[in-house]
Coordinates of C-alpha atoms and ligand atoms in Angstrom, one line a residue:
M110 CA 119.7 126.6 100.6
K111 CA 123.4 125.9 100.9
L112 CA 124.7 122.6 99.6
E113 CA 126.6 121.0 102.4
H114 CA 127.2 117.3 101.6
V115 CA 126.8 114.9 98.7
E116 CA 127.0 111.1 98.6
L117 CA 127.1 109.2 95.2
R118 CA 125.8 105.7 95.8
R119 CA 125.8 102.8 93.3
I120 CA 123.3 100.0 93.7
H121 CA 122.9 96.8 91.7
L122 CA 119.3 95.6 91.4
P123 CA 118.4 92.4 89.7
L124 CA 115.3 92.6 87.4
V125 CA 112.5 90.0 88.0
A126 CA 112.9 89.0 84.3
P127 CA 115.3 89.9 81.5
F128 CA 114.1 93.0 79.6
R129 CA 114.9 92.7 75.9
A130 CA 114.6 95.6 73.4
S131 CA 116.2 96.3 70.0
I132 CA 119.0 98.0 71.9
G133 CA 119.9 94.9 73.9
T134 CA 118.9 92.9 76.9
L135 CA 119.0 94.1 80.5
L136 CA 119.3 91.6 83.4
H137 CA 119.7 94.1 86.2
R138 CA 119.9 97.9 86.8
D139 CA 123.2 99.5 87.9
V140 CA 121.8 102.7 89.4
L141 CA 123.6 105.9 90.5
L142 CA 121.8 107.5 93.4
V143 CA 122.5 111.1 94.5
N144 CA 122.0 111.9 98.1
V145 CA 122.4 115.6 99.0
T146 CA 122.2 117.6 102.2
L147 CA 121.2 121.3 102.1
D148 CA 120.9 123.3 105.3
G149 CA 120.7 119.9 107.1
V150 CA 117.8 118.6 104.9
E151 CA 118.4 115.5 102.8
G152 CA 117.2 114.9 99.3
W153 CA 117.4 111.9 96.9
G154 CA 118.0 111.8 93.2
E155 CA 118.2 108.8 90.8
C156 CA 120.1 108.8 87.5
T157 CA 118.3 107.1 84.6
A158 CA 121.5 106.1 82.8
F159 CA 122.3 102.4 82.6
G160 CA 125.5 100.7 83.6
E161 CA 126.7 100.5 80.0
P162 CA 126.3 103.0 77.1
M163 CA 124.1 100.6 75.2
Y164 CA 120.9 102.7 75.1
S165 CA 122.2 106.3 75.6
Y166 CA 125.8 107.7 75.5
E167 CA 125.4 108.4 79.2
Y168 CA 126.2 105.5 81.6
S169 CA 126.5 105.3 85.4
D170 CA 130.3 105.6 85.7
G171 CA 130.4 108.5 83.3
A172 CA 127.5 110.2 85.1
Q173 CA 129.2 109.8 88.5
D174 CA 132.5 111.1 87.1
V175 CA 131.0 114.2 85.6
I176 CA 128.9 115.0 88.7
R177 CA 131.8 114.6 91.0
R178 CA 134.5 116.3 89.0
H179 CA 132.5 119.0 87.0
M180 CA 129.1 119.6 88.6
L181 CA 129.7 119.5 92.3
P182 CA 132.5 122.1 92.3
L183 CA 130.1 124.5 90.6
L184 CA 127.4 123.8 93.2
F185 CA 129.6 123.8 96.3
A186 CA 130.9 127.3 95.2
Q187 CA 127.4 128.8 95.5
E188 CA 126.1 130.4 98.7
E189 CA 122.6 129.4 97.7
V190 CA 121.5 126.6 95.4
R191 CA 117.9 126.3 94.2
A192 CA 116.6 123.7 91.8
E193 CA 115.3 126.5 89.4
D194 CA 118.8 127.9 89.1
L195 CA 120.5 124.6 88.4
A196 CA 120.3 124.8 84.6
R197 CA 122.1 128.2 84.7
I198 CA 124.7 127.1 87.3
L199 CA 125.5 123.8 85.4
A200 CA 125.5 125.4 81.9
P201 CA 129.3 125.3 81.7
V202 CA 129.0 121.5 81.6
R203 CA 127.8 120.5 78.1
G204 CA 125.2 117.8 77.7
H205 CA 124.9 115.0 80.3
P206 CA 121.1 115.5 80.8
M207 CA 120.7 112.3 82.8
A208 CA 123.4 113.3 85.3
K209 CA 122.0 116.8 85.6
A210 CA 118.5 115.5 86.1
A211 CA 119.7 113.3 89.0
V212 CA 121.3 116.2 90.7
E213 CA 118.2 118.4 90.1
M214 CA 115.9 115.7 91.5
A215 CA 118.0 115.4 94.7
I216 CA 118.1 119.2 95.3
L217 CA 114.4 119.6 94.5
D218 CA 113.6 116.8 96.9
A219 CA 115.5 118.6 99.7
E220 CA 114.0 121.9 98.8
L221 CA 110.4 120.6 98.8
R222 CA 111.0 118.7 102.1
A223 CA 112.1 121.9 103.7
Q224 CA 108.9 123.6 102.4
N225 CA 106.8 120.6 103.5
R226 CA 105.5 120.4 99.9
S227 CA 105.2 117.4 97.6
F228 CA 106.6 116.9 94.1
G229 CA 103.1 116.5 92.7
D230 CA 101.9 119.8 94.3
F231 CA 105.1 121.6 93.0
L232 CA 104.8 120.2 89.5
G233 CA 101.1 120.9 89.1
A234 CA 99.5 117.5 89.5
S235 CA 95.8 117.5 88.8
R236 CA 95.0 113.9 89.9
A237 CA 95.6 111.7 93.0
Q238 CA 96.4 108.6 90.9
V239 CA 97.7 107.9 87.5
D240 CA 96.7 105.2 84.9
C241 CA 99.4 102.7 84.3
G242 CA 100.6 100.8 81.3
V243 CA 103.4 98.3 81.0
S244 CA 106.3 97.9 78.6
V245 CA 106.8 94.4 77.4
G246 CA 110.2 93.3 76.1
I247 CA 110.8 91.3 72.9
H248 CA 110.1 87.6 73.3
E249 CA 111.7 85.1 71.0
H250 CA 108.5 83.0 70.9
V251 CA 105.1 84.4 70.4
D252 CA 103.4 82.0 72.8
D253 CA 105.7 83.3 75.6
L254 CA 104.8 86.9 74.6
L255 CA 101.1 86.1 74.9
R256 CA 101.6 84.5 78.3
T257 CA 103.5 87.6 79.5
V258 CA 100.8 90.0 78.2
D259 CA 98.0 87.9 79.7
G260 CA 99.7 88.1 83.1
Y261 CA 100.0 91.9 83.0
L262 CA 96.4 92.3 81.8
G263 CA 95.4 90.0 84.7
E264 CA 97.2 92.4 87.1
G265 CA 95.1 95.3 85.8
Y266 CA 97.5 97.2 83.6
K267 CA 95.5 99.6 81.4
R268 CA 97.7 99.6 78.3
I269 CA 100.3 97.2 76.8
K270 CA 103.4 98.5 75.0
L271 CA 105.3 95.9 72.9
K272 CA 108.9 96.4 72.1
I273 CA 109.5 95.7 68.4
E274 CA 112.4 95.3 66.0
P275 CA 112.7 93.9 62.4
G276 CA 111.8 90.2 62.7
H277 CA 109.8 90.7 65.8
D278 CA 107.1 93.1 64.8
I279 CA 103.9 92.8 62.6
D280 CA 103.1 89.2 63.3
D281 CA 103.8 89.5 67.1
V282 CA 101.7 92.6 67.4
R283 CA 98.9 91.0 65.4
A284 CA 99.0 87.9 67.6
V285 CA 98.5 90.1 70.7
R286 CA 95.7 92.1 69.1
E287 CA 93.9 88.8 68.0
A288 CA 94.4 87.1 71.4
F289 CA 93.3 90.1 73.6
G290 CA 90.8 92.0 71.4
D291 CA 90.0 95.6 72.2
I292 CA 92.9 96.5 74.6
L293 CA 94.9 99.8 74.5
L294 CA 98.0 98.6 72.6
Q295 CA 101.1 100.5 71.3
V296 CA 104.6 99.6 70.1
D297 CA 108.1 101.0 70.8
A298 CA 111.0 100.4 68.2
N299 CA 113.8 102.2 70.1
T300 CA 115.2 103.5 66.7
A301 CA 115.4 100.0 65.1
Y302 CA 114.1 101.0 61.6
T303 CA 115.3 103.1 58.7
R304 CA 113.6 105.7 56.4
G305 CA 113.0 103.0 53.8
D306 CA 110.7 101.0 56.2
G307 CA 107.6 103.1 55.8
Q308 CA 105.6 100.5 53.8
H309 CA 106.6 97.8 56.2
L310 CA 105.5 99.7 59.2
A311 CA 102.3 100.7 57.5
Q312 CA 101.2 97.1 58.0
L313 CA 100.7 98.1 61.6
D314 CA 97.9 100.5 60.6
E315 CA 95.2 97.8 60.5
L316 CA 96.0 96.8 64.1
D317 CA 94.5 100.0 65.7
L318 CA 97.5 100.9 67.8
L319 CA 97.6 104.0 69.9
L320 CA 101.0 104.9 68.5
I321 CA 104.3 103.8 67.3
E322 CA 107.2 105.1 69.4
Q323 CA 110.6 106.2 68.0
P324 CA 110.9 104.0 64.9
L325 CA 113.9 105.9 63.5
P326 CA 117.2 107.2 64.9
E327 CA 117.0 109.9 67.5
E328 CA 118.7 112.5 65.2
D329 CA 116.3 111.8 62.4
V330 CA 113.4 114.1 63.2
R331 CA 112.8 114.9 59.5
G332 CA 112.6 111.1 58.8
H333 CA 109.8 110.8 61.3
A334 CA 107.9 113.7 59.6
E335 CA 108.3 111.8 56.2
L336 CA 107.2 108.5 57.8
A337 CA 104.1 110.2 59.2
Q338 CA 103.0 110.8 55.6
V339 CA 103.2 107.0 54.9
V340 CA 102.0 105.5 58.2
R341 CA 98.5 106.2 59.6
T342 CA 99.4 105.1 63.1
P343 CA 100.3 108.2 65.2
I344 CA 104.0 108.6 65.6
C345 CA 105.3 109.3 69.2
L346 CA 108.9 110.4 69.8
D347 CA 111.0 109.4 72.8
E348 CA 114.8 109.5 72.3
S349 CA 114.5 112.5 69.8
I350 CA 112.9 114.8 72.3
T351 CA 115.8 116.2 74.3
S352 CA 114.2 119.5 75.3
A353 CA 111.1 121.6 75.2
D354 CA 112.5 123.5 72.2
I355 CA 113.1 120.3 70.2
A356 CA 109.6 119.1 71.1
E357 CA 108.2 122.4 69.7
D358 CA 110.2 121.9 66.5
A359 CA 109.3 118.2 66.1
I360 CA 105.6 119.1 66.4
A361 CA 105.9 122.0 64.0
M362 CA 107.6 119.7 61.4
G363 CA 104.8 117.1 61.8
A364 CA 107.3 114.5 63.1
C365 CA 105.1 113.4 66.0
S366 CA 101.5 113.7 67.2
V367 CA 102.3 112.2 70.7
V368 CA 105.3 112.7 73.0
N369 CA 106.9 110.4 75.6
I370 CA 108.3 112.5 78.4
K371 CA 111.2 111.2 80.5
A372 CA 112.8 113.7 82.9
G373 CA 116.3 112.1 82.6
R374 CA 116.3 112.5 78.8
V375 CA 115.5 116.2 79.0
G376 CA 117.8 117.2 81.9
G377 CA 115.3 117.2 84.8
Y378 CA 111.7 117.5 86.0
L379 CA 111.6 121.3 85.4
E380 CA 112.4 120.8 81.7
A381 CA 110.0 117.8 81.6
R382 CA 107.2 120.1 82.8
R383 CA 108.2 122.6 80.0
V384 CA 107.9 119.8 77.5
H385 CA 104.5 119.0 78.9
D386 CA 103.4 122.7 78.6
V387 CA 104.7 123.0 75.0
C388 CA 102.8 119.9 74.0
A389 CA 99.6 121.0 75.8
A390 CA 99.6 124.3 74.1
R391 CA 99.7 122.5 70.7
G392 CA 97.1 119.9 71.5
V393 CA 99.7 117.1 71.5
P394 CA 99.0 114.5 74.2
V395 CA 101.9 113.2 76.3
W396 CA 102.6 110.2 78.5
C397 CA 105.3 109.4 81.1
G398 CA 108.0 107.1 79.9
G399 CA 110.2 105.0 82.2
M400 CA 113.8 103.8 82.5
L401 CA 113.1 100.9 84.9
E402 CA 113.5 103.3 87.8
T403 CA 113.6 102.2 91.5
G404 CA 110.9 103.5 93.7
L405 CA 112.7 106.9 94.1
G406 CA 112.6 107.7 90.4
R407 CA 109.1 106.2 90.2
A408 CA 107.8 108.5 92.9
A409 CA 108.9 111.5 90.8
N410 CA 107.6 110.0 87.6
V411 CA 104.1 109.3 89.1
A412 CA 103.9 112.9 90.3
L413 CA 104.8 114.1 86.8
A414 CA 102.3 111.8 85.2
A415 CA 99.6 113.4 87.2
L416 CA 99.8 116.7 85.2
P417 CA 96.8 117.5 83.1
N418 CA 98.2 116.8 79.6
F419 CA 99.4 113.3 80.5
T420 CA 96.2 111.8 79.0
L421 CA 97.6 108.4 78.0
P422 CA 98.7 105.6 80.5
G423 CA 102.4 105.8 81.2
D424 CA 105.2 103.3 81.6
T425 CA 104.8 103.9 85.3
S426 CA 104.4 100.3 86.4
A427 CA 104.3 98.8 89.9
S428 CA 107.6 98.1 91.7
G429 CA 106.9 94.3 91.3
R430 CA 107.0 94.5 87.5
Y431 CA 110.7 95.3 87.8
Y432 CA 112.1 94.2 91.2
A433 CA 111.5 91.5 93.7
Q434 CA 112.5 94.0 96.3
D435 CA 112.4 97.8 95.8
I436 CA 114.6 100.2 97.8
V437 CA 111.5 102.2 99.0
E438 CA 108.1 101.0 100.1
P439 CA 106.9 99.3 96.9
F440 CA 104.5 101.0 94.5
V441 CA 101.5 98.6 94.2
L442 CA 98.9 98.7 91.4
A443 CA 95.3 99.5 92.5
E444 CA 92.8 99.0 89.7
G445 CA 95.5 99.8 87.1
T446 CA 96.6 102.9 88.8
L447 CA 99.4 104.1 91.1
A448 CA 98.8 106.7 93.8
V449 CA 100.7 110.0 93.6
P450 CA 102.8 110.3 96.8
T451 CA 101.5 113.1 99.0
G452 CA 104.3 113.4 101.6
P453 CA 107.0 116.2 101.5
G454 CA 109.4 116.0 98.5
L455 CA 109.3 112.7 96.7
G456 CA 107.1 111.4 99.5
V457 CA 109.3 108.2 99.8
T458 CA 112.6 107.5 101.4
P459 CA 114.9 104.5 101.0
L460 CA 114.5 101.6 103.3
E461 CA 117.9 101.5 105.1
D462 CA 118.3 97.7 105.1
E463 CA 117.3 97.2 101.5
L464 CA 119.5 100.1 100.4
E465 CA 122.5 98.7 102.1
R466 CA 121.8 95.2 100.8
F467 CA 122.0 96.4 97.2
T468 CA 124.8 99.0 97.6
V469 CA 128.0 98.4 95.7
S470 CA 129.8 101.6 96.5
V471 CA 129.4 104.9 98.3
E472 CA 131.5 108.0 97.4
T473 CA 131.4 110.9 99.8
C474 CA 131.9 114.4 98.3
R475 CA 132.6 116.9 101.0
Ligands
OSB570 O1 112.2 103.3 75.2 O2 110.9 103.6 76.8 C1 111.9 103.1 76.4 C2 113.5 100.8 79.0 C3 114.8 101.1 78.8 C4 115.2 102.0 77.9 C5 114.2 102.6 77.1 C6 112.9 102.3 77.3 C7 112.5 101.4 78.3 C8 111.1 101.0 78.5 C9 110.8 100.6 79.9 O3 110.3 100.9 77.6 C10 109.8 101.5 80.5 C11 109.6 101.2 82.0 O4 110.4 101.8 82.8 O5 108.7 100.4 82.3
MG571 MG1 110.8 104.4 74.2

């Protein structure tokens, strides 16, 4: 299909509660949305970068700039643009996986709508609904943490993930384990520890966690392999896994026995599926991560999470866990699951009024 028109839209969405992790605290999401038209068919993409480069080097202004000035000219120059050709067309632009993923998502949405085919069907979904977990931010006081976890369990979430950092780890996790007994429980450090913290983190072993996610810096794959020799809790990588090849290497090195898959981090849903396939071939379970997406990104994530090797509940929570008002019909939890959309493309489209209400700017590109 021929790319005819692109709009880069920025929205500002307040979170229902501050979300604190070792990397900082988020109060709202500053989201870049990509709206494309190919052969008269529209598609939507969502960029997972945040407004500031506090978590990743990518951030919304940077993503918008590199898409407008460096990616769109390459795409408008093509007679025919297909999602599966994007990696090759955009190869002259180094890096920027979250920006590329947003463009790919939009083009794939349009392509699939034109074919009357859903994301789930295209990606290879093997279930109609996915098990959902919830990611719980760091709480200053443990009684507040217990109250928050109790609320999510009451809503039906099937797995709790606690954000940890030095000073908010062993005792907090133990308090949750003791208060709620035999729940599925895991932790995420977002790179907050160092190679010397092995003995400290081994104190988590007696708490029967599903996994510990990304304890060390993203570049330190070898450090994770060494840590895996000291800590019995399975190590899961998030930030380190930037491609299917890196996933293959990390697994071969013994750096992880579980993988968190986020399409934005690996440059798109096509590469995310390749990460899934590499892990499946090596017997490594995966689960779907999240970046506090709006319902647009959530629709694609839920479709991805329905692939066969996504055997652990994902950070695919309901719209209400993040936003008082989503920009599409909200995703609502049903017995701890979300339904995989079945309509063409993403299966969801923005609600005009809500989209306008949260829009900060719209940039039209041809
Ligand atoms: O590491 O998974 C992470 C949010 C922002 C940045 C990084 C992470 C997260 C989460 C939230 O854990 C997951 C979600 O979208 O619910
Ligand atoms: Mg993580």
